[in-house]
CSV table of C-alpha atoms in Angstrom, one decimal:
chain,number,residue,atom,x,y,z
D,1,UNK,CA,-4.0,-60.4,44.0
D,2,UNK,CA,-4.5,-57.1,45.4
D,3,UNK,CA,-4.6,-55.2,42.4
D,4,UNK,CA,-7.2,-57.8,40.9
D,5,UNK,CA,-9.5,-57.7,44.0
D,6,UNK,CA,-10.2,-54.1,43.4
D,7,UNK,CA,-10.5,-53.9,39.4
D,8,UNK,CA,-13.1,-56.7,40.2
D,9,UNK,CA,-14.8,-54.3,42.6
D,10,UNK,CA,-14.7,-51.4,40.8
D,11,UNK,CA,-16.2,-54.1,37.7
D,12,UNK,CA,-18.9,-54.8,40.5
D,13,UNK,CA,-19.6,-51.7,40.7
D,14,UNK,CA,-19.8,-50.6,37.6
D,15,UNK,CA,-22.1,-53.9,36.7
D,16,UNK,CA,-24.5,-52.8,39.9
D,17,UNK,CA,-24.6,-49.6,38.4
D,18,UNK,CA,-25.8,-50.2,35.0
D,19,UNK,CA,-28.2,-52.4,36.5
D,20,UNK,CA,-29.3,-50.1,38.5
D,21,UNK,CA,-30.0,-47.3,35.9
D,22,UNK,CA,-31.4,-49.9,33.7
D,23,UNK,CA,-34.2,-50.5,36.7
D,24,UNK,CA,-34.7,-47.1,36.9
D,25,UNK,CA,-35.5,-46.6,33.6
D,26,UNK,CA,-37.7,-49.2,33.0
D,27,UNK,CA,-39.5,-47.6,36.3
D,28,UNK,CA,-40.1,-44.7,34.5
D,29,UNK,CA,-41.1,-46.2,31.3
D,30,UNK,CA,-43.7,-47.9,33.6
D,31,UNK,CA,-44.8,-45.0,35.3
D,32,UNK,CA,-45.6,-43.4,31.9
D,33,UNK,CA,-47.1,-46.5,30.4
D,34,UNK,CA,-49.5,-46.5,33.2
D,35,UNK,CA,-50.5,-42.5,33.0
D,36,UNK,CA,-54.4,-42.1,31.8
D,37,UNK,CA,-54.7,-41.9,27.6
D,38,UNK,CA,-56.2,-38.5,26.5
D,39,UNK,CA,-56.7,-40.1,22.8
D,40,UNK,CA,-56.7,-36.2,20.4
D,41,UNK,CA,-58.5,-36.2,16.9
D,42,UNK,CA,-57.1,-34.3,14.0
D,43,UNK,CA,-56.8,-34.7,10.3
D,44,UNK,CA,-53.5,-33.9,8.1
D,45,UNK,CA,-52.7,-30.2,8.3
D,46,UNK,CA,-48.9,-29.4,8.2
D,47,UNK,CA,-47.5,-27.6,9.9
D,48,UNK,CA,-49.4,-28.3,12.7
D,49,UNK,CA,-50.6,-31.8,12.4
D,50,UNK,CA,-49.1,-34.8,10.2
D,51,UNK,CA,-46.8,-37.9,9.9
D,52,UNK,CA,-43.0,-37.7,9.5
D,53,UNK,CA,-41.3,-40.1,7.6
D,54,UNK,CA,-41.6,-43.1,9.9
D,55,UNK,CA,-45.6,-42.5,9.8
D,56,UNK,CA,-45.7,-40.9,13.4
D,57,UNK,CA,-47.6,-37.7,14.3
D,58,UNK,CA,-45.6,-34.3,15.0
D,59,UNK,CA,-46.4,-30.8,14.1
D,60,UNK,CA,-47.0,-27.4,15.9
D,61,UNK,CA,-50.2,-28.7,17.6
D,62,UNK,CA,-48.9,-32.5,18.4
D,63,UNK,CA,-45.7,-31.2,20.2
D,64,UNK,CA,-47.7,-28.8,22.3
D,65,UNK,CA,-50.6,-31.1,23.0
D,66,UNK,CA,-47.9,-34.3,24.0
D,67,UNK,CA,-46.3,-31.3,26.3
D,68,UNK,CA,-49.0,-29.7,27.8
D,69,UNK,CA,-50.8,-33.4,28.6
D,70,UNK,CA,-47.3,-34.8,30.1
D,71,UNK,CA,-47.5,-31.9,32.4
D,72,UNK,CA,-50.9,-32.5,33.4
D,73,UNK,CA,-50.3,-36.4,34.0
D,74,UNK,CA,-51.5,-37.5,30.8
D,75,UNK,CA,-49.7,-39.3,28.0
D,76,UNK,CA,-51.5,-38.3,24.7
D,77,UNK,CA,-52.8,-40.5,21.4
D,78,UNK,CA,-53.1,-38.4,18.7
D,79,UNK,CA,-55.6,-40.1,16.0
D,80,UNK,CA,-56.4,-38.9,12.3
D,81,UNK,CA,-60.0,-38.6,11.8
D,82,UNK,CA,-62.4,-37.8,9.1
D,83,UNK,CA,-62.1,-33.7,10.1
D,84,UNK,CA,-66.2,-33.6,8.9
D,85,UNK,CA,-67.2,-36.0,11.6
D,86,UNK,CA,-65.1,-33.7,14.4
D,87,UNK,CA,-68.1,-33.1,16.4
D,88,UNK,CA,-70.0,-36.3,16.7
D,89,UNK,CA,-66.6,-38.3,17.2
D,90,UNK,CA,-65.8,-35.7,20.8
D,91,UNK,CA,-69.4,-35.9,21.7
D,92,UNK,CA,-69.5,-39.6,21.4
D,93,UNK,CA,-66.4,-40.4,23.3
D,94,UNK,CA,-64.6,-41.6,20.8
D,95,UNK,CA,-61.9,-38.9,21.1
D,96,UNK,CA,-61.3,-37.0,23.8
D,97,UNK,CA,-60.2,-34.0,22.2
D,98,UNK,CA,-60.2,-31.9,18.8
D,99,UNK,CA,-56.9,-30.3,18.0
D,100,UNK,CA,-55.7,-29.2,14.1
D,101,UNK,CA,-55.3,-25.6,14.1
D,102,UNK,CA,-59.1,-25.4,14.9
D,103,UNK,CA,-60.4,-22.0,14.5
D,104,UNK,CA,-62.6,-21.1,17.5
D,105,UNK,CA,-64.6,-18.2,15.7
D,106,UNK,CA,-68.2,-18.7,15.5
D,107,UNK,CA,-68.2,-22.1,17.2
D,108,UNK,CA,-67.9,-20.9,20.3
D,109,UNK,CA,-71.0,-22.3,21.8
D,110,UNK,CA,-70.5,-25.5,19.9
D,111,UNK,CA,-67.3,-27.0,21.9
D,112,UNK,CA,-66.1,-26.5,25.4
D,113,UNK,CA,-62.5,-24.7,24.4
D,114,UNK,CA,-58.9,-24.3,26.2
D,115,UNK,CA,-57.3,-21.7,24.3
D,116,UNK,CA,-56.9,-19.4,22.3
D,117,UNK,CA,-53.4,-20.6,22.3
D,118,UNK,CA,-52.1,-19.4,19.1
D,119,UNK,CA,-53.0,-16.7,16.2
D,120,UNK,CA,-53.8,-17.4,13.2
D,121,UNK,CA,-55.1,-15.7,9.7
D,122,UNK,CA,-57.2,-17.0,7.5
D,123,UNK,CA,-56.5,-16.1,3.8
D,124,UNK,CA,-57.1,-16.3,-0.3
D,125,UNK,CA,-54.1,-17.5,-2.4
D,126,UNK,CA,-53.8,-17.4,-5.9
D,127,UNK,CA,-51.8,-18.2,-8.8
D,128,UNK,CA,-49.0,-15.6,-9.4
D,129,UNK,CA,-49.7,-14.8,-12.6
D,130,UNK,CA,-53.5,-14.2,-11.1
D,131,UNK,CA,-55.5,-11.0,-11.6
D,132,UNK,CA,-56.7,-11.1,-8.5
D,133,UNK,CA,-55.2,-8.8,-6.1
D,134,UNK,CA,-58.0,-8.1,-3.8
D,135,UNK,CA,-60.9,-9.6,-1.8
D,136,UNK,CA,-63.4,-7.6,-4.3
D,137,UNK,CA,-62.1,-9.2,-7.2
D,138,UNK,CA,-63.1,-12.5,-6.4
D,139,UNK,CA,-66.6,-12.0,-7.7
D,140,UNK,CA,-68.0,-13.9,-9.6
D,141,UNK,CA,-65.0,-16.4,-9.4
D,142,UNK,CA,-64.5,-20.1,-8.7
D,143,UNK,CA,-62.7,-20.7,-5.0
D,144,UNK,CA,-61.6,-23.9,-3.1
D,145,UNK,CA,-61.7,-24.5,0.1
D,146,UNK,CA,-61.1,-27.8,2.6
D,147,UNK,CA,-64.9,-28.9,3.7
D,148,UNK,CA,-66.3,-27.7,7.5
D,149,UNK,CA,-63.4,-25.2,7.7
D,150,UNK,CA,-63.6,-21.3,8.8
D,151,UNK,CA,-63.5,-20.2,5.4
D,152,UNK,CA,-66.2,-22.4,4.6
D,153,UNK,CA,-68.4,-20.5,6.2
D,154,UNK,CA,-66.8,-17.8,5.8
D,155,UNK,CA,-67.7,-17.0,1.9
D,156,UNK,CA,-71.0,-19.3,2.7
D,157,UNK,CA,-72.4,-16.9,5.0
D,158,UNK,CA,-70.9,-13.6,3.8
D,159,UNK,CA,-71.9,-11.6,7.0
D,160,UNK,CA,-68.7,-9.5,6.2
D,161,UNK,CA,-69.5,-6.9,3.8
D,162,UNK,CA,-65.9,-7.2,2.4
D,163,UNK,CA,-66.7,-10.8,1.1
D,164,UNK,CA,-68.2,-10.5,-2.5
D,165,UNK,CA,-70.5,-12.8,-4.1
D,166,UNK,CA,-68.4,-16.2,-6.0
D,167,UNK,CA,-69.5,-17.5,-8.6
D,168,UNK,CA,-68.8,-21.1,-7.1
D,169,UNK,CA,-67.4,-22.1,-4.0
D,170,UNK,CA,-66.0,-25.7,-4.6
D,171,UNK,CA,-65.8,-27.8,-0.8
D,172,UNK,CA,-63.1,-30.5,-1.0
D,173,UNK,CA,-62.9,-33.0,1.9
D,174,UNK,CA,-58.8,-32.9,2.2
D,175,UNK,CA,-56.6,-30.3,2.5
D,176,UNK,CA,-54.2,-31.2,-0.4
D,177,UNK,CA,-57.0,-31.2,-3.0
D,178,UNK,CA,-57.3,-28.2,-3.0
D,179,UNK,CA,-54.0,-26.5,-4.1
D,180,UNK,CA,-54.0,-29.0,-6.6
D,181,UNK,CA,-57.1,-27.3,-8.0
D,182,UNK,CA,-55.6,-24.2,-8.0
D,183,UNK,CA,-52.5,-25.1,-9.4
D,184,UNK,CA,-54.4,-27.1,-12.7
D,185,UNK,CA,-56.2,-23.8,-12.8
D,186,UNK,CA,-59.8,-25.5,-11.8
D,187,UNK,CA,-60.6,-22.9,-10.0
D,188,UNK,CA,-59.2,-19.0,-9.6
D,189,UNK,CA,-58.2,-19.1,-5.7
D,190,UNK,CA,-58.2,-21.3,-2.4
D,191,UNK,CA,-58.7,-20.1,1.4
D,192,UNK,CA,-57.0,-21.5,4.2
D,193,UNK,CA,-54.8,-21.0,7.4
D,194,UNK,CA,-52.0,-18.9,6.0
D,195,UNK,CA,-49.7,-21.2,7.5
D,196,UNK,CA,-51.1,-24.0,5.7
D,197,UNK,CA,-50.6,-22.4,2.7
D,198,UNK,CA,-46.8,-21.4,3.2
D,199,UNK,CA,-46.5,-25.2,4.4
D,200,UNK,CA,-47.8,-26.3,1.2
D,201,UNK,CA,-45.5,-24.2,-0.9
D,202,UNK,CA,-42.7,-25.5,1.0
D,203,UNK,CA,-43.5,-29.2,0.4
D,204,UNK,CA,-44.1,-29.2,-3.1
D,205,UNK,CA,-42.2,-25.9,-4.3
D,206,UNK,CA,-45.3,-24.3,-5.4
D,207,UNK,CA,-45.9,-20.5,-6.1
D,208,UNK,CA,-48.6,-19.0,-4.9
D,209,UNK,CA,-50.0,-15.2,-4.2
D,210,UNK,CA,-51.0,-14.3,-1.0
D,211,UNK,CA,-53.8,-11.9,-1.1
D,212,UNK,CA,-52.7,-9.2,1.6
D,213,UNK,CA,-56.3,-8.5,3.6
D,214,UNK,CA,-56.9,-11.6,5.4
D,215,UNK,CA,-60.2,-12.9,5.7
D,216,UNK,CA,-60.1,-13.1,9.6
D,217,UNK,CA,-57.4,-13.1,12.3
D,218,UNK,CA,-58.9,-16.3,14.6
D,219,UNK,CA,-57.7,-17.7,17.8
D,220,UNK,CA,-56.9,-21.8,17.9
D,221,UNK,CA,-58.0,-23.6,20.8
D,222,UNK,CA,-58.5,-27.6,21.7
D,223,UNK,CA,-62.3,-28.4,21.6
D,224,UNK,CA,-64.0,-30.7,24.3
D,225,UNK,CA,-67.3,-31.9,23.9
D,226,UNK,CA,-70.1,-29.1,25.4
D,227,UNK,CA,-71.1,-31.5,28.3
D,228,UNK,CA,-67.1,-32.7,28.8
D,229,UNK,CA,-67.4,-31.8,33.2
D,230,UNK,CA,-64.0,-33.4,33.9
D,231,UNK,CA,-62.2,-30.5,34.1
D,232,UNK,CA,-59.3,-31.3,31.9
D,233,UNK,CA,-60.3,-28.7,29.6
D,234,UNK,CA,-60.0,-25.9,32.2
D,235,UNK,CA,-56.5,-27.4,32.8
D,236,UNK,CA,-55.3,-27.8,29.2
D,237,UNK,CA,-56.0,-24.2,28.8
D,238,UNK,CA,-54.4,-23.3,32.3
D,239,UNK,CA,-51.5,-25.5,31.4
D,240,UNK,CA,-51.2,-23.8,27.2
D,241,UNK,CA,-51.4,-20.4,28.8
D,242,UNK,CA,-48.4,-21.7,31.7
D,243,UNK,CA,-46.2,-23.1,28.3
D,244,UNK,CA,-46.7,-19.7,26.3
D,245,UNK,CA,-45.7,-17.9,29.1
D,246,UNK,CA,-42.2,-20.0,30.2
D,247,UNK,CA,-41.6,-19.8,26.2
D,248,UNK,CA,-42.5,-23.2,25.8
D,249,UNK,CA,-44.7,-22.8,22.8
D,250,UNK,CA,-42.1,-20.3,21.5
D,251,UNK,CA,-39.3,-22.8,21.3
D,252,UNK,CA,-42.3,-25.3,19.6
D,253,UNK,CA,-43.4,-22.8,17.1
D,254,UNK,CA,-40.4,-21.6,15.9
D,255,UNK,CA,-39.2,-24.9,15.0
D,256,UNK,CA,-42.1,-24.6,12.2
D,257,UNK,CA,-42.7,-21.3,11.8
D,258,UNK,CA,-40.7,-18.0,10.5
D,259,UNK,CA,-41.5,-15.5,13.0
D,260,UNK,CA,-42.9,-17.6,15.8
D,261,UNK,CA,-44.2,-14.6,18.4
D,262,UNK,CA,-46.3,-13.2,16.0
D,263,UNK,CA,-48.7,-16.2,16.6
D,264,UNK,CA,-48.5,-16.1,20.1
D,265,UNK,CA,-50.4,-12.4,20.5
D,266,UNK,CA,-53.5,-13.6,21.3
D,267,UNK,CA,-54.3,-11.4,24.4
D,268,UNK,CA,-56.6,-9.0,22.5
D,269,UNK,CA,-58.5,-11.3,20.0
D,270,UNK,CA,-61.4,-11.1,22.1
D,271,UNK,CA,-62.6,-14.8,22.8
């Protein structure tokens, strides 16, 4: 009777246990339901932003937002937008926040930024068997690029002398479109985050050329809306800034990218 008196105490205990544990759990599944939503607008741009198999969002920029916003007492939505309506949907309130490798050059005064938290280049790719080999011989040539993007305005504006003169620049509103242009040969070369471009090749076992001047070395941030006063932008960037330094973002990065610290110099972009 002995001998049953304690296996059924050391049962009880056990049982009280797992009961226990499974309170505490639910406790903090609570506590996080009930954290304040920061809802984040981006559009599909892998490696950073995009759905897995099971349709949920991951990517570069949707691990270190769901970090960064965890630590600041946040849980995080991300939401696909239409990328063209960025500004009026942060302005509006619809979303809280922009973040999809968003290039921070020349929009400076147009969004209230944390970061720059990561490097990146902008760049032209062409097919391989392409006699383009340098940012000159683009003239007079037909180039793609993904609508309200950095190279946009980039070839639109031409305030770098180095930029020659297209012969069209062809604005597609998705990212994928436009390496399928290149690839049918409807036009002669695309610009985009060079990441973007390597990501692509990846996915679908394309081969494209790299042209090796970049267009621009940019910074990335998270864009608030200009008149955004609750502070949480000062703290994302605090808080980005805290996760490159602990080697947060490293450990993020590299999980997507060859040669992950090269995107983390950002100390002397000048933003």
């Amino acid at each position: 009777m002995k001998g049953k008196r304690v296996i059924a105490g050391i049962l009880l205990v056990g049982i009280l246990a797992t009961a226990l544990a499974g309170c505490k759990n639910a406790d903090v599944t609570k506590k996080e339901r009930e954290k304040p939503v920061i809802t984040l607008g981006s559009d599909s741009y892998p490696p950073y932003n995009y759905l897995n198999e099971d349709g949920i969002p991951t990517g570069i920029d949707v691990e270190l937002a769901t970090e960064a916003f965890r630590r600041m007492g946040y849980q995080v939505d991300v939401v696909q937008i239409n990328w063209e309506k960025k500004k009026e949907l942060v302005e509006s309130g619809e979303i809280d926040c922009i973040m999809g490798c968003f290039s921070m050059e020349g929009r400076l005064d147009d969004y209230r930024w944390a970061g720059p938290y990561i490097a990146s280049r902008q760049v032209v790719a062409v097919n391989e068997s392409s006699d383009i080999y340098k940012l000159s011989d683009l003239e007079g040539k037909n180039l793609a690029v993904q609508s309200t993007t950095k190279p946009e305005s980039i070839f639109l504006n031409r305030t770098d002398e180095r930029i020659p003169k297209l012969g069209n620049l062809i604005s597609l509103g998705h990212r994928e479109l436009i390496y399928t242009f290149l690839g049918k040969g409807y036009v002669d070369a695309v610009a985009a985050h060079e990441e973007s471009i390597v990501q692509y090749m990846k996915d679908y076992d394309a081969s494209f050329r790299i042209l090796e001047d970049p267009l621009m070395v940019v910074g990335i941030g998270v864009a608030f809306a200009k008149e955004d006063d609750r502070g949480i932008c000062e703290q994302m960037d605090q808080t980005l800034e805290e996760m490159r330094q602990d080697g947060t973002s490293l450990k993020i990065i590299k999980k997507y990218l060859d040669d992950p610290q090269k995107y983390l110099e950002v100390d002397d972009l000048g933003y």
